[in-house]
PDB file of C-alpha atoms in Angstrom:
ATOM      1  CA  MET A 137     118.376 333.201   0.630  1.00  0.00           C
ATOM      2  CA  THR A 138     115.581 331.819  -1.499  1.00  0.00           C
ATOM      3  CA  ASP A 139     115.079 331.444  -5.208  1.00  0.00           C
ATOM      4  CA  PRO A 140     112.631 334.187  -6.352  1.00  0.00           C
ATOM      5  CA  GLU A 141     111.071 331.858  -8.920  1.00  0.00           C
ATOM      6  CA  THR A 142     110.557 328.740  -6.787  1.00  0.00           C
ATOM      7  CA  GLY A 143     110.698 330.177  -3.290  1.00  0.00           C
ATOM      8  CA  ARG A 144     112.997 327.314  -2.280  1.00  0.00           C
ATOM      9  CA  PRO A 145     116.195 327.905  -0.293  1.00  0.00           C
ATOM     10  CA  VAL A 146     119.323 328.356  -2.369  1.00  0.00           C
ATOM     11  CA  VAL A 147     122.152 325.972  -1.433  1.00  0.00           C
ATOM     12  CA  ALA A 148     125.357 327.982  -1.144  1.00  0.00           C
ATOM     13  CA  GLU A 149     127.561 325.182  -2.520  1.00  0.00           C
ATOM     14  CA  LEU A 150     125.312 324.820  -5.562  1.00  0.00           C
ATOM     15  CA  GLY A 151     124.318 328.445  -6.094  1.00  0.00           C
ATOM     16  CA  ARG A 152     120.755 327.257  -6.679  1.00  0.00           C
ATOM     17  CA  PRO A 153     117.972 325.314  -4.965  1.00  0.00           C
ATOM     18  CA  GLU A 154     118.415 321.552  -4.553  1.00  0.00           C
ATOM     19  CA  THR A 155     116.581 319.217  -6.863  1.00  0.00           C
ATOM     20  CA  ALA A 156     114.304 316.623  -5.325  1.00  0.00           C
ATOM     21  CA  GLU A 157     116.902 313.928  -6.064  1.00  0.00           C
ATOM     22  CA  GLU A 158     119.656 315.960  -4.407  1.00  0.00           C
ATOM     23  CA  THR A 159     117.505 316.544  -1.324  1.00  0.00           C
ATOM     24  CA  TRP A 160     116.756 312.824  -1.044  1.00  0.00           C
ATOM     25  CA  ALA A 161     120.463 311.944  -1.488  1.00  0.00           C
ATOM     26  CA  ARG A 162     121.524 314.466   1.171  1.00  0.00           C
ATOM     27  CA  LYS A 163     119.002 313.205   3.698  1.00  0.00           C
ATOM     28  CA  ASP A 164     119.831 309.560   2.955  1.00  0.00           C
ATOM     29  CA  SER A 165     123.518 310.295   3.473  1.00  0.00           C
ATOM     30  CA  ALA A 166     122.729 311.953   6.795  1.00  0.00           C
ATOM     31  CA  ARG A 167     120.626 308.967   7.878  1.00  0.00           C
ATOM     32  CA  ARG A 168     123.456 306.539   7.023  1.00  0.00           C
ATOM     33  CA  ALA A 169     125.941 308.680   8.958  1.00  0.00           C
ATOM     34  CA  ARG A 170     123.637 308.655  12.024  1.00  0.00           C
ATOM     35  CA  ARG A 171     123.185 304.873  11.810  1.00  0.00           C
ATOM     36  CA  GLN A 172     126.929 304.303  11.519  1.00  0.00           C
ATOM     37  CA  HIS A 173     127.562 306.596  14.470  1.00  0.00           C
ATOM     38  CA  GLN A 174     124.903 304.805  16.551  1.00  0.00           C
ATOM     39  CA  THR A 175     126.329 301.381  15.635  1.00  0.00           C
ATOM     40  CA  ALA A 176     129.847 302.455  16.635  1.00  0.00           C
ATOM     41  CA  PHE A 177     128.474 303.909  19.881  1.00  0.00           C
ATOM     42  CA  ASN A 178     126.638 300.663  20.664  1.00  0.00           C
ATOM     43  CA  LEU A 179     129.791 298.634  20.004  1.00  0.00           C
ATOM     44  CA  VAL A 180     131.747 300.820  22.422  1.00  0.00           C
ATOM     45  CA  LEU A 181     129.057 300.359  25.104  1.00  0.00           C
ATOM     46  CA  ALA A 182     129.057 296.579  24.567  1.00  0.00           C
ATOM     47  CA  LEU A 183     132.839 296.462  24.864  1.00  0.00           C
ATOM     48  CA  ILE A 184     132.795 298.482  28.072  1.00  0.00           C
ATOM     49  CA  ALA A 185     130.105 296.196  29.520  1.00  0.00           C
ATOM     50  CA  SER A 186     132.088 293.078  28.584  1.00  0.00           C
ATOM     51  CA  LEU A 187     135.251 294.445  30.168  1.00  0.00           C
ATOM     52  CA  GLY A 188     133.282 295.266  33.296  1.00  0.00           C
ATOM     53  CA  ILE A 189     132.053 291.672  33.567  1.00  0.00           C
ATOM     54  CA  VAL A 190     135.583 290.312  33.098  1.00  0.00           C
ATOM     55  CA  VAL A 191     136.973 292.633  35.782  1.00  0.00           C
ATOM     56  CA  PHE A 192     134.184 291.593  38.158  1.00  0.00           C
ATOM     57  CA  LEU A 193     134.799 287.888  37.621  1.00  0.00           C
ATOM     58  CA  VAL A 194     138.543 288.270  38.112  1.00  0.00           C
ATOM     59  CA  ALA A 195     138.022 290.252  41.305  1.00  0.00           C
ATOM     60  CA  VAL A 196     135.476 287.836  42.771  1.00  0.00           C
ATOM     61  CA  VAL A 197     136.696 284.432  41.599  1.00  0.00           C
ATOM     62  CA  ALA A 198     140.457 284.701  41.367  1.00  0.00           C
ATOM     63  CA  ARG A 199     143.090 285.326  43.984  1.00  0.00           C
ATOM     64  CA  PRO A 200     145.956 287.748  43.272  1.00  0.00           C
ATOM     65  CA  ASP A 201     148.245 284.895  42.220  1.00  0.00           C
ATOM     66  CA  GLY A 202     145.711 283.775  39.612  1.00  0.00           C
ATOM     67  CA  ALA A 203     144.742 280.554  41.388  1.00  0.00           C
ATOM     68  CA  VAL A 204     141.063 279.841  41.865  1.00  0.00           C
ATOM     69  CA  ASP A 205     140.103 280.352  45.490  1.00  0.00           C
ATOM     70  CA  ARG A 206     138.484 277.029  46.402  1.00  0.00           C
ATOM     71  CA  SER A 207     140.323 276.320  49.629  1.00  0.00           C
ATOM     72  CA  VAL A 208     138.691 273.701  51.864  1.00  0.00           C
ATOM     73  CA  ASP A 209     139.403 273.102  55.560  1.00  0.00           C
ATOM     74  CA  TYR A 210     139.884 269.356  55.179  1.00  0.00           C
ATOM     75  CA  GLN A 211     140.760 268.841  58.834  1.00  0.00           C
ATOM     76  CA  GLN A 212     137.510 270.425  59.953  1.00  0.00           C
ATOM     77  CA  VAL A 213     135.536 268.321  57.468  1.00  0.00           C
ATOM     78  CA  ALA A 214     137.267 265.182  58.766  1.00  0.00           C
ATOM     79  CA  ALA A 215     136.539 266.124  62.385  1.00  0.00           C
ATOM     80  CA  GLN A 216     132.853 266.674  61.633  1.00  0.00           C
ATOM     81  CA  ALA A 217     132.375 263.439  59.685  1.00  0.00           C
ATOM     82  CA  ASP A 218     130.504 260.756  61.632  1.00  0.00           C
ATOM     83  CA  VAL A 219     132.594 257.637  60.961  1.00  0.00           C
ATOM     84  CA  PRO A 220     132.617 255.472  64.112  1.00  0.00           C
ATOM     85  CA  GLY A 221     135.821 253.595  64.847  1.00  0.00           C
ATOM     86  CA  VAL A 222     137.743 255.138  61.933  1.00  0.00           C
ATOM     87  CA  THR A 223     140.305 257.948  61.835  1.00  0.00           C
ATOM     88  CA  LEU A 224     140.073 259.895  58.604  1.00  0.00           C
ATOM     89  CA  ALA A 225     143.435 260.908  57.200  1.00  0.00           C
ATOM     90  CA  ALA A 226     143.838 264.663  57.656  1.00  0.00           C
ATOM     91  CA  PRO A 227     147.600 265.133  58.048  1.00  0.00           C
ATOM     92  CA  GLU A 228     149.210 268.222  59.509  1.00  0.00           C
ATOM     93  CA  LEU A 229     150.895 270.065  56.640  1.00  0.00           C
ATOM     94  CA  PRO A 230     152.675 273.422  56.221  1.00  0.00           C
ATOM     95  CA  ASP A 231     150.534 276.453  55.404  1.00  0.00           C
ATOM     96  CA  SER A 232     151.937 276.387  51.861  1.00  0.00           C
ATOM     97  CA  TYR A 233     149.775 273.303  51.231  1.00  0.00           C
ATOM     98  CA  SER A 234     146.021 273.618  50.732  1.00  0.00           C
ATOM     99  CA  ALA A 235     143.044 271.448  49.807  1.00  0.00           C
ATOM    100  CA  ASN A 236     140.395 272.054  47.155  1.00  0.00           C
ATOM    101  CA  ARG A 237     138.257 269.053  48.071  1.00  0.00           C
ATOM    102  CA  ALA A 238     137.345 267.020  51.154  1.00  0.00           C
ATOM    103  CA  ASP A 239     134.401 264.619  51.348  1.00  0.00           C
ATOM    104  CA  TYR A 240     133.333 261.242  52.707  1.00  0.00           C
ATOM    105  CA  LYS A 241     131.053 258.837  50.841  1.00  0.00           C
ATOM    106  CA  ASP A 242     129.452 255.640  52.108  1.00  0.00           C
ATOM    107  CA  LYS A 243     129.723 252.752  49.682  1.00  0.00           C
ATOM    108  CA  ALA A 244     131.263 254.894  46.954  1.00  0.00           C
ATOM    109  CA  ALA A 245     133.222 252.848  44.414  1.00  0.00           C
ATOM    110  CA  ASP A 246     133.101 249.035  44.522  1.00  0.00           C
ATOM    111  CA  GLY A 247     131.054 249.140  47.728  1.00  0.00           C
ATOM    112  CA  VAL A 248     133.863 250.774  49.737  1.00  0.00           C
ATOM    113  CA  ASP A 249     133.463 253.732  52.095  1.00  0.00           C
ATOM    114  CA  VAL A 250     135.876 256.402  50.840  1.00  0.00           C
ATOM    115  CA  TRP A 251     137.386 259.553  52.331  1.00  0.00           C
ATOM    116  CA  THR A 252     138.816 261.883  49.679  1.00  0.00           C
ATOM    117  CA  VAL A 253     141.048 264.943  49.939  1.00  0.00           C
ATOM    118  CA  GLY A 254     142.537 266.896  47.034  1.00  0.00           C
ATOM    119  CA  PHE A 255     145.797 268.608  48.002  1.00  0.00           C
ATOM    120  CA  LEU A 256     147.533 271.468  46.199  1.00  0.00           C
ATOM    121  CA  THR A 257     151.270 271.632  46.834  1.00  0.00           C
ATOM    122  CA  PRO A 258     153.348 274.825  47.213  1.00  0.00           C
ATOM    123  CA  ASP A 259     154.222 274.697  43.497  1.00  0.00           C
ATOM    124  CA  LYS A 260     150.533 274.215  42.575  1.00  0.00           C
ATOM    125  CA  GLN A 261     150.790 270.523  41.753  1.00  0.00           C
ATOM    126  CA  TYR A 262     148.126 268.021  42.776  1.00  0.00           C
ATOM    127  CA  VAL A 263     148.059 265.059  45.147  1.00  0.00           C
ATOM    128  CA  GLY A 264     144.781 263.230  45.651  1.00  0.00           C
ATOM    129  CA  LEU A 265     144.256 261.197  48.826  1.00  0.00           C
ATOM    130  CA  GLN A 266     141.793 258.309  48.756  1.00  0.00           C
ATOM    131  CA  GLN A 267     141.230 256.405  51.993  1.00  0.00           C
ATOM    132  CA  GLY A 268     139.272 253.209  51.455  1.00  0.00           C
ATOM    133  CA  ILE A 269     137.815 251.703  54.619  1.00  0.00           C
ATOM    134  CA  ASP A 270     137.826 247.909  54.531  1.00  0.00           C
ATOM    135  CA  ALA A 271     138.908 248.236  50.914  1.00  0.00           C
ATOM    136  CA  ASN A 272     138.920 245.230  48.621  1.00  0.00           C
ATOM    137  CA  PRO A 273     141.538 244.458  45.932  1.00  0.00           C
ATOM    138  CA  THR A 274     139.180 245.595  43.167  1.00  0.00           C
ATOM    139  CA  TRP A 275     138.848 249.046  44.687  1.00  0.00           C
ATOM    140  CA  VAL A 276     142.616 249.411  45.044  1.00  0.00           C
ATOM    141  CA  ALA A 277     143.255 248.253  41.474  1.00  0.00           C
ATOM    142  CA  ASN A 278     140.657 250.681  40.115  1.00  0.00           C
ATOM    143  CA  GLN A 279     142.248 253.627  41.920  1.00  0.00           C
ATOM    144  CA  LEU A 280     145.469 252.790  40.088  1.00  0.00           C
ATOM    145  CA  ASP A 281     143.913 252.148  36.674  1.00  0.00           C
ATOM    146  CA  GLN A 282     144.936 248.490  36.942  1.00  0.00           C
ATOM    147  CA  HIS A 283     148.648 249.384  36.602  1.00  0.00           C
ATOM    148  CA  ALA A 284     151.363 247.250  38.148  1.00  0.00           C
ATOM    149  CA  ALA A 285     153.590 248.417  40.995  1.00  0.00           C
ATOM    150  CA  THR A 286     157.065 249.681  40.111  1.00  0.00           C
ATOM    151  CA  GLY A 287     158.695 249.412  43.551  1.00  0.00           C
ATOM    152  CA  SER A 288     158.327 250.301  47.222  1.00  0.00           C
ATOM    153  CA  ARG A 289     159.748 252.756  49.728  1.00  0.00           C
ATOM    154  CA  SER A 290     159.605 253.475  53.438  1.00  0.00           C
ATOM    155  CA  ILE A 291     158.110 256.805  54.486  1.00  0.00           C
ATOM    156  CA  GLY A 292     157.253 257.712  58.047  1.00  0.00           C
ATOM    157  CA  GLY A 293     158.117 254.220  59.214  1.00  0.00           C
ATOM    158  CA  THR A 294     155.544 252.722  56.827  1.00  0.00           C
ATOM    159  CA  LYS A 295     156.090 250.687  53.669  1.00  0.00           C
ATOM    160  CA  TRP A 296     154.456 252.326  50.649  1.00  0.00           C
ATOM    161  CA  THR A 297     154.033 250.585  47.316  1.00  0.00           C
ATOM    162  CA  VAL A 298     155.081 252.813  44.408  1.00  0.00           C
ATOM    163  CA  TYR A 299     153.349 253.200  41.037  1.00  0.00           C
ATOM    164  CA  ASP A 300     155.551 255.469  38.923  1.00  0.00           C
ATOM    165  CA  ARG A 301     154.132 256.458  35.504  1.00  0.00           C
ATOM    166  CA  ARG A 302     155.984 259.744  35.047  1.00  0.00           C
ATOM    167  CA  ALA A 303     157.740 258.429  31.951  1.00  0.00           C
ATOM    168  CA  GLU A 304     154.347 258.430  30.224  1.00  0.00           C
ATOM    169  CA  GLY A 305     154.196 262.222  30.518  1.00  0.00           C
ATOM    170  CA  LYS A 306     150.789 263.862  30.186  1.00  0.00           C
ATOM    171  CA  ASP A 307     149.163 260.547  29.281  1.00  0.00           C
ATOM    172  CA  ALA A 308     149.361 259.531  32.948  1.00  0.00           C
ATOM    173  CA  GLY A 309     147.292 262.537  34.029  1.00  0.00           C
ATOM    174  CA  ASN A 310     146.766 262.791  37.790  1.00  0.00           C
ATOM    175  CA  GLN A 311     148.152 259.278  38.242  1.00  0.00           C
ATOM    176  CA  ALA A 312     151.672 260.133  37.165  1.00  0.00           C
ATOM    177  CA  TYR A 313     152.896 258.941  40.559  1.00  0.00           C
ATOM    178  CA  SER A 314     151.087 256.947  43.248  1.00  0.00           C
ATOM    179  CA  LEU A 315     151.816 255.583  46.708  1.00  0.00           C
ATOM    180  CA  VAL A 316     149.708 252.942  48.482  1.00  0.00           C
ATOM    181  CA  ALA A 317     149.857 251.800  52.117  1.00  0.00           C
ATOM    182  CA  THR A 318     147.570 249.939  54.511  1.00  0.00           C
ATOM    183  CA  PHE A 319     146.881 250.953  58.112  1.00  0.00           C
ATOM    184  CA  GLY A 320     144.651 248.385  59.771  1.00  0.00           C
ATOM    185  CA  ARG A 321     141.230 248.690  58.097  1.00  0.00           C
ATOM    186  CA  ASN A 322     142.381 251.659  56.017  1.00  0.00           C
ATOM    187  CA  THR A 323     144.021 251.565  52.608  1.00  0.00           C
ATOM    188  CA  VAL A 324     145.421 254.937  51.538  1.00  0.00           C
ATOM    189  CA  VAL A 325     146.157 255.809  47.916  1.00  0.00           C
ATOM    190  CA  LEU A 326     148.077 258.992  47.139  1.00  0.00           C
ATOM    191  CA  ALA A 327     148.156 259.885  43.449  1.00  0.00           C
ATOM    192  CA  GLY A 328     149.036 263.005  41.516  1.00  0.00           C
ATOM    193  CA  THR A 329     151.525 265.153  39.665  1.00  0.00           C
ATOM    194  CA  ALA A 330     153.629 266.474  42.555  1.00  0.00           C
ATOM    195  CA  ASP A 331     157.344 265.911  43.092  1.00  0.00           C
ATOM    196  CA  ASP A 332     158.865 263.367  45.479  1.00  0.00           C
ATOM    197  CA  ALA A 333     159.293 265.890  48.284  1.00  0.00           C
ATOM    198  CA  SER A 334     155.587 266.756  48.346  1.00  0.00           C
ATOM    199  CA  PHE A 335     154.560 263.096  48.233  1.00  0.00           C
ATOM    200  CA  ARG A 336     156.922 262.334  51.123  1.00  0.00           C
ATOM    201  CA  LYS A 337     155.533 265.233  53.151  1.00  0.00           C
ATOM    202  CA  ILE A 338     151.920 264.089  52.750  1.00  0.00           C
ATOM    203  CA  ALA A 339     152.692 260.376  53.122  1.00  0.00           C
ATOM    204  CA  ALA A 340     154.681 261.025  56.302  1.00  0.00           C
ATOM    205  CA  GLY A 341     151.803 263.040  57.724  1.00  0.00           C
ATOM    206  CA  VAL A 342     149.314 260.277  56.924  1.00  0.00           C
ATOM    207  CA  ALA A 343     151.575 257.591  58.415  1.00  0.00           C
ATOM    208  CA  LYS A 344     152.057 259.595  61.609  1.00  0.00           C
ATOM    209  CA  GLN A 345     148.327 260.073  62.046  1.00  0.00           C
ATOM    210  CA  LEU A 346     147.069 256.609  61.139  1.00  0.00           C
ATOM    211  CA  SER A 347     149.894 254.633  62.755  1.00  0.00           C
ATOM    212  CA  ASP A 348     149.307 256.172  66.196  1.00  0.00           C
TER     213      ASP A 348
END
């Protein structure tokens, strides 16, 4: 229905045509409502996209148990390394043990050739193996942060020097407990956060391999 005097549509709620101010206010309100709706819609799309990325990363990077899948075949790496006259420590361990690192470096620290393996124990603790070839006292001391020995023990028929810093708690980091033994030209340092049983298992495997 239109107003016979102005010819403008009559607004039912008002019973008369809108004024110019009322028309502007109505349109402005509609524009704000559209903007708010579009903003909310964009936020929902952004949230869905973010969740999709998170799901993708979890599916690709993480294993079902939540551990990062970075398993390394340390025995294969050791077998392929070209180190004449030297056996690289790659002990036989149960399948519940894994490695997240295995590499050999010529003249690494303090001019010593070093074979490194990072072991993860069944309870997800860490034991790092450092094998220094023709190692010097400086290299050994640096692997142990210059700390003094706290004792010794026999594992696998080999005497291992013990460096126990577990009383220091988190301050000791990955050197909470260390074992050191020498096999001919090779000095092996085991250091990490694992329990005694895991250290014994790895140390026994190393001793069996390098003592043969």
